[in-house]
Structures are given as C-alpha cells and as structure tokens.
PDB file of C-alpha atoms in Angstrom:
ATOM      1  CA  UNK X 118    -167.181  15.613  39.546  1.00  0.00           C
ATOM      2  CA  UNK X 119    -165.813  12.663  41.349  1.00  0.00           C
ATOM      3  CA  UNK X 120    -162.403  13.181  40.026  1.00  0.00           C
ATOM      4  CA  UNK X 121    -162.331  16.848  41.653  1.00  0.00           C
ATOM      5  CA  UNK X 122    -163.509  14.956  44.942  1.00  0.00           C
ATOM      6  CA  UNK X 123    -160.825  12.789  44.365  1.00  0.00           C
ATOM      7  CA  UNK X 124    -158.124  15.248  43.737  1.00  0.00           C
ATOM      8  CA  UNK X 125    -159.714  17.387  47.098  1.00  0.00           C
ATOM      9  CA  UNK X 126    -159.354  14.528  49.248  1.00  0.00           C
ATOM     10  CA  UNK X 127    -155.716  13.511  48.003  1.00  0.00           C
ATOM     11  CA  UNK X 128    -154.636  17.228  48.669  1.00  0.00           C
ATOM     12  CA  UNK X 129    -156.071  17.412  52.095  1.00  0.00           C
ATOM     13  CA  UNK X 130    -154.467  13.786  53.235  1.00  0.00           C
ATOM     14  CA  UNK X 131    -151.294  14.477  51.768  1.00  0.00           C
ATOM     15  CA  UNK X 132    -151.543  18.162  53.874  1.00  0.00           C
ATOM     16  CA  UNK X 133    -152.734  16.315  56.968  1.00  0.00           C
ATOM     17  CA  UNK X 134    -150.148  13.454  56.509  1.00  0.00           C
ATOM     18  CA  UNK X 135    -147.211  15.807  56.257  1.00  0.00           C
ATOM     19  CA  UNK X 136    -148.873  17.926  59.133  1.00  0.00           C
ATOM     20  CA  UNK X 137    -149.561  14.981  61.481  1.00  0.00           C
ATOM     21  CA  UNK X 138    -146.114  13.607  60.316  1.00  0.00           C
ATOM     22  CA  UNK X 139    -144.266  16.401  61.143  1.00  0.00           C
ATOM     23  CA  UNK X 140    -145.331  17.339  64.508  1.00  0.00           C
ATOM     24  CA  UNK X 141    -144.958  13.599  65.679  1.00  0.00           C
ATOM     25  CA  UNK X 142    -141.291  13.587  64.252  1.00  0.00           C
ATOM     26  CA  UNK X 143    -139.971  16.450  65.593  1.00  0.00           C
ATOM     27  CA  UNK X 144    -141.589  15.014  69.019  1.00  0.00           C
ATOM     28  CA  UNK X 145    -140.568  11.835  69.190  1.00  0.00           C
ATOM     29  CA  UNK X 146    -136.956  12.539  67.810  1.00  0.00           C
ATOM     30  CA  UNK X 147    -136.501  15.026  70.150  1.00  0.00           C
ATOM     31  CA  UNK X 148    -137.506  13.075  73.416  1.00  0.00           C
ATOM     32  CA  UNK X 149    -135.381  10.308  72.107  1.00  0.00           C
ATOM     33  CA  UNK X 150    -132.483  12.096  71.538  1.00  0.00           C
ATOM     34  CA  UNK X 151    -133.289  14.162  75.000  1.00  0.00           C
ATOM     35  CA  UNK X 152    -133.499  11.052  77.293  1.00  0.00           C
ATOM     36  CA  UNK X 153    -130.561   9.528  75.830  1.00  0.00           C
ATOM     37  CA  UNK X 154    -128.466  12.652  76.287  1.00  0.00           C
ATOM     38  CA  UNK X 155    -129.964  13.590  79.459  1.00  0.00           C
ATOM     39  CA  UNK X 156    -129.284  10.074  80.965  1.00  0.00           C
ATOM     40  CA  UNK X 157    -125.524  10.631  79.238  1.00  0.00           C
ATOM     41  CA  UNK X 158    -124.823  13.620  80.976  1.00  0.00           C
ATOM     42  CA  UNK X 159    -126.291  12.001  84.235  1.00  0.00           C
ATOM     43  CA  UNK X 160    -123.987   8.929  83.846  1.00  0.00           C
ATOM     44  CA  UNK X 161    -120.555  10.428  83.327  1.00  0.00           C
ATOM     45  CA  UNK X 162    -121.540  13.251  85.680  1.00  0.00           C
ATOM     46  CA  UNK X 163    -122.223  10.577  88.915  1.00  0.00           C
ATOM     47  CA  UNK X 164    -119.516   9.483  91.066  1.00  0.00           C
ATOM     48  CA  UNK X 165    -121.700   7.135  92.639  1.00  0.00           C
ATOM     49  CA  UNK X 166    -120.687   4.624  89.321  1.00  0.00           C
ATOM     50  CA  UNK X 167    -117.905   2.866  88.658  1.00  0.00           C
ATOM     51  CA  UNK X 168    -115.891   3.773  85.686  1.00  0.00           C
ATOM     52  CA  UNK X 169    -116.453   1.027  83.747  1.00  0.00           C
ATOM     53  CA  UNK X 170    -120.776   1.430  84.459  1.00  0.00           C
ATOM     54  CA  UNK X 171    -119.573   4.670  82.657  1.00  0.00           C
ATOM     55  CA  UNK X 172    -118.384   3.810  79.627  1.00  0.00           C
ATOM     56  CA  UNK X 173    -121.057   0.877  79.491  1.00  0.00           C
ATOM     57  CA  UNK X 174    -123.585   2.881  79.963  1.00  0.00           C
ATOM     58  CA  UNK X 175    -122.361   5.940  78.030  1.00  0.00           C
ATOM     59  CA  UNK X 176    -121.955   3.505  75.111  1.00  0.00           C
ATOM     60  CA  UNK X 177    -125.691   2.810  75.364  1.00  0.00           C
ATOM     61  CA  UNK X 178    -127.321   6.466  75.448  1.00  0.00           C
ATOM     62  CA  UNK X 179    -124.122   7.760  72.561  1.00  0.00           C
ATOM     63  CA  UNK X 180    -125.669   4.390  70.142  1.00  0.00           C
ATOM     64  CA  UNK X 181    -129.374   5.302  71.315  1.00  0.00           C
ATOM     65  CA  UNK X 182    -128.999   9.355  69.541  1.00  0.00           C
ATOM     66  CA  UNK X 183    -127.011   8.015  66.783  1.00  0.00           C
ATOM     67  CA  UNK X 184    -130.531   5.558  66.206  1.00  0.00           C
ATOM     68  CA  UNK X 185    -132.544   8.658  67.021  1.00  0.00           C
ATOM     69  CA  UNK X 186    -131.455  10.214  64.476  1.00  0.00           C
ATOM     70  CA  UNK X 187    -131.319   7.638  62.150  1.00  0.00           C
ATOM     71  CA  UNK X 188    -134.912   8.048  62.802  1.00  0.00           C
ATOM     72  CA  UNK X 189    -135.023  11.376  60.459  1.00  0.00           C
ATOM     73  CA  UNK X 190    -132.698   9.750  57.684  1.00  0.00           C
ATOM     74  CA  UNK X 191    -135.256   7.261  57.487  1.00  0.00           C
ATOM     75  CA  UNK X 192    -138.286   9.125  57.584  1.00  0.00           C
ATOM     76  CA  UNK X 193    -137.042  11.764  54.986  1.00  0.00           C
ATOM     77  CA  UNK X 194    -136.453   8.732  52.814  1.00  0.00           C
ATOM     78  CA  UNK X 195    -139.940   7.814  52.730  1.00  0.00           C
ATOM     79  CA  UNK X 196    -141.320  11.294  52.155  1.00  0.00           C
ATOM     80  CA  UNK X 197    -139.269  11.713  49.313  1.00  0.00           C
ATOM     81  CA  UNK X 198    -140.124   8.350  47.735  1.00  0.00           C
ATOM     82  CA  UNK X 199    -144.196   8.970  48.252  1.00  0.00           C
ATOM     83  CA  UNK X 200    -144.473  12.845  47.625  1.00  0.00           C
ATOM     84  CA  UNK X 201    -143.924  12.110  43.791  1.00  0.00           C
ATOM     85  CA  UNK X 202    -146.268   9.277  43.387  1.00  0.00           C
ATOM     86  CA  UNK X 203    -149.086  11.386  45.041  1.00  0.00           C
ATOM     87  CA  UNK X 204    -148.419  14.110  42.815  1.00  0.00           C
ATOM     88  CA  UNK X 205    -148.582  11.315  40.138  1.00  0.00           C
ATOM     89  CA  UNK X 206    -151.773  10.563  41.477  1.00  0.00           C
ATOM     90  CA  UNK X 207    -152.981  14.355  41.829  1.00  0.00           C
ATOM     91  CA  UNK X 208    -152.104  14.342  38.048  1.00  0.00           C
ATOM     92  CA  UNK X 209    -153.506  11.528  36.897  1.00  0.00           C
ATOM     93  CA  UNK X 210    -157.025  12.857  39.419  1.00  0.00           C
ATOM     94  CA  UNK X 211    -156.897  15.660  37.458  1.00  0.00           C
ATOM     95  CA  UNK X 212    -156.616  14.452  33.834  1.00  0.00           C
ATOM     96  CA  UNK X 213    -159.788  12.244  34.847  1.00  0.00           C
ATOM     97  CA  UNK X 214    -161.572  15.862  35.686  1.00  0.00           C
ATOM     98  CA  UNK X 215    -160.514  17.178  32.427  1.00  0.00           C
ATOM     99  CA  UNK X 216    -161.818  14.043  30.295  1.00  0.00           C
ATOM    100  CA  UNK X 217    -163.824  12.124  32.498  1.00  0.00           C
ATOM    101  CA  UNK X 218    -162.042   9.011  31.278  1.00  0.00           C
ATOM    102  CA  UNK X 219    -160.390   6.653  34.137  1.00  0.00           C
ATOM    103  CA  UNK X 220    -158.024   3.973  33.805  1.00  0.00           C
ATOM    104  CA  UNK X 221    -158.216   1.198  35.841  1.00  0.00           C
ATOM    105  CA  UNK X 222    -154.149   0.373  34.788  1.00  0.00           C
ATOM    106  CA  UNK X 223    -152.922   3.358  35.964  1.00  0.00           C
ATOM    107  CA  UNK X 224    -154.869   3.784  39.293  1.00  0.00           C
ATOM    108  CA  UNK X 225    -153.287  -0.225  39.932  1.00  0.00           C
ATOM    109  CA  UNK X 226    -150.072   1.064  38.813  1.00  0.00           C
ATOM    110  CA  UNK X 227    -150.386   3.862  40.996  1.00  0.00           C
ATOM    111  CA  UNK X 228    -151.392   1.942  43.929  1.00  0.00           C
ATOM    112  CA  UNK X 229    -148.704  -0.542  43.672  1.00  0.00           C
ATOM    113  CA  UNK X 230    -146.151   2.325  43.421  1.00  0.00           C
ATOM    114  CA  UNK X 231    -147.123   3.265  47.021  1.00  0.00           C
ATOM    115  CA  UNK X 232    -147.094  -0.093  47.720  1.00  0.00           C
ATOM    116  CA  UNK X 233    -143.638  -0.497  46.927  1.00  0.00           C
ATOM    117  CA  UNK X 234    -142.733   3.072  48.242  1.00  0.00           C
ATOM    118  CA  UNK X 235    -144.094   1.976  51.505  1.00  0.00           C
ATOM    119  CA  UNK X 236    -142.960  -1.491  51.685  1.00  0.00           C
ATOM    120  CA  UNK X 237    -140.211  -0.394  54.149  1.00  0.00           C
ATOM    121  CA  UNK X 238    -142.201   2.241  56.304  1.00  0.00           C
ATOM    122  CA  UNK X 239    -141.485  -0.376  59.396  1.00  0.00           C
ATOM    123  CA  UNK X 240    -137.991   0.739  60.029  1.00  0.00           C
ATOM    124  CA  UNK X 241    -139.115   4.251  60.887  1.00  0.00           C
ATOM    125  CA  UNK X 242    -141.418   2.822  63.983  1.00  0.00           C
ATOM    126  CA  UNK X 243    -138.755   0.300  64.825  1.00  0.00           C
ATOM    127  CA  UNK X 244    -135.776   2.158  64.769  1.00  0.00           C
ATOM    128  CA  UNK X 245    -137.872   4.370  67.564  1.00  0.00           C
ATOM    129  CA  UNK X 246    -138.435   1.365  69.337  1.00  0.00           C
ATOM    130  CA  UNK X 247    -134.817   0.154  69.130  1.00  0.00           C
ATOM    131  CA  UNK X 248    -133.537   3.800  70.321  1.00  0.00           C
ATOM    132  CA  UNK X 249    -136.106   3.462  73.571  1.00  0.00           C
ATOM    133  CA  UNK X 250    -134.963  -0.233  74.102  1.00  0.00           C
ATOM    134  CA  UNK X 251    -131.497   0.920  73.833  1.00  0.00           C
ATOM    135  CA  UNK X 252    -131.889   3.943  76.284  1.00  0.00           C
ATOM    136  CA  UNK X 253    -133.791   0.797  78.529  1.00  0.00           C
ATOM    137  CA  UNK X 254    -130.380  -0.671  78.565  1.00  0.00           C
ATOM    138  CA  UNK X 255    -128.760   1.864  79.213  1.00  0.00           C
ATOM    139  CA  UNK X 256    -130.152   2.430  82.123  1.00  0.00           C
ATOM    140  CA  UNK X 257    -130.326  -1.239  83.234  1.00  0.00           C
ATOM    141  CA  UNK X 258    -126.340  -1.024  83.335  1.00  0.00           C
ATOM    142  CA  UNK X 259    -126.827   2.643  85.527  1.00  0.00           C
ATOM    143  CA  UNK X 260    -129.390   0.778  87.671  1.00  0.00           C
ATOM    144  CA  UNK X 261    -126.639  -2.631  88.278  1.00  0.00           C
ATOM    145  CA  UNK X 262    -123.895  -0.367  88.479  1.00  0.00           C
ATOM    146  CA  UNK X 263    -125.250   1.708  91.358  1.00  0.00           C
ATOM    147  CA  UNK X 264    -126.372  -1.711  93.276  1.00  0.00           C
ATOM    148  CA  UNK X 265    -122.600  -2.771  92.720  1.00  0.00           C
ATOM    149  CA  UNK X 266    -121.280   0.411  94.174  1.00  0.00           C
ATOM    150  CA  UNK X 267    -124.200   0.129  97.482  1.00  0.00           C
ATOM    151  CA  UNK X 268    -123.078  -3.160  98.377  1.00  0.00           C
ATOM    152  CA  UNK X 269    -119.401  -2.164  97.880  1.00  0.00           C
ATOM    153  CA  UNK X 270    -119.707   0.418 100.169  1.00  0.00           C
ATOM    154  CA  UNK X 271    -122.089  -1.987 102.391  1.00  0.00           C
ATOM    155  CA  UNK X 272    -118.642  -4.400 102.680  1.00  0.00           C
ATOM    156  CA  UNK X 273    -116.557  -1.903 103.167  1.00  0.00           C
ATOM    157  CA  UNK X 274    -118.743  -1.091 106.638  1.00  0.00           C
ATOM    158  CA  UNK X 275    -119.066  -4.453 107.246  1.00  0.00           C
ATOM    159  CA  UNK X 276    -115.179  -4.845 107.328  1.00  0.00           C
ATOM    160  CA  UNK X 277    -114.538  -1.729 109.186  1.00  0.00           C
ATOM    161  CA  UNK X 278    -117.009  -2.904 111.912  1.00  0.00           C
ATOM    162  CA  UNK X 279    -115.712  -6.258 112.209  1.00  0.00           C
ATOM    163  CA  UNK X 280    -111.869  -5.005 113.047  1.00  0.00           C
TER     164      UNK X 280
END
C-alpha cells in the first residue's frame, strides 16, 4: 500500500515539476531575451549615443540573448538526465507494489543517481543571473554614454557662449 503511495506521489511531483518548470522557463527566458533585445533595438535606434556606446552596448544585450538562451540548452539537459531516473524510480515503486519487497540498495542507488543528475542544476539559475547582470551592463554603458553625449553638448554651449 505504501509503494502505490509512493508511486502516486512520484507521478504527481514529477507532473507538478515539469508543470511549474515549464511555465517559469518559458517566462523567464522570454523576459530575458525581451529586455535584452528591447534595450538592443533602443541602443542602435538612439542618436543621442555615440557610436562607439553603440557597439559597446549592443555587444552587451547580443551576449545577454545568446546566455538567455543558453538558459534552455541547459535546462533541457537536466530534464533529460532526471526524467529516466524517475521513471527508474516509478519502476522500481511499482515492483515494491507487486511484491512488497524493498531494497534499501536500489532506493540509495536511485537517490544518488539524482544526486549526480542534479549535481549541476546551478548553471540553469546562474546563467539567468549572468544574462540579467549582463543586460545591467549593458545598460550601465547606455546610461555613461548618454552623460558623455549631455556634457558634450553642455561644452559645446559653453564655447558658443563664450565667443
């Protein structure tokens, strides 16, 4: 009976965890790859930068999609390295229902598979955080490139004024 409970609650997890997965994904890869495009666009759209503030800042938001979607490359990699070790363990749930018999070796074995499945889960979270900082930088060179072009045109008034 506990084996069925066992099996139940690994088939609902692994449901929510692809669910919950999923619709987090798709939104975070999108906004990442949004901002950084959007703030492209706005970039090599503006006169009011400098040419090299362009490319600097182009550079920035073009390296911040190619990490947002490195995002998905990584995250498909760890789906496709877990989803056979919980059917393992779905399997090996549902043998104990048949026989009643569990093994305390193959439920370790089991649980260091996803152990070593999941040792490099990280890079999924951090390459999302390295694709924001990146966009942060990205802007930081917009943001210094605009005050360069202000106080260019500031001395350019002060100059005129003065003759």
């Amino acid at each position: 009976m506990a084996a069925l409970e066992e099996i139940k609650s690994l088939t609902e997890s692994r449901t929510l965890l692809f669910d919950e997965h999923s619709h987090a994904f798709r939104w975070l890869t999108a906004s990442l790859l949004a901002i950084n495009a959007g703030a492209a666009v706005a970039a090599l759209n503006t006169e009011f930068l400098s040419a090299h503030s362009k490319i600097v800042s182009g550079a920035f938001f073009g390296v911040g999609i190619l990490v947002a979607l490195l995002i998905g490359v990584l995250s498909q990699q760890q789906k496709r390295k877990l989803l056979p070790i919980v059917q393992r363990q779905i399997g090996y749930w549902m043998t104990v229902a048949d026989d009643g018999e569990r093994s305390e070796e193959l439920e370790a074995a089991i649980a260091a598979e996803v152990k070593s499945a999941t040792k490099w889960a990280w890079t999924v979270p951090a390459t999302g955080w390295v694709s924001a900082l990146i966009f942060l930088a990205g802007i930081m060179v917009m943001g210094n490139g605009l005050i360069a072009q202000e106080r260019e045109a500031l001395d350019v008034k002060s100059i005129q004024r003065d003759r």
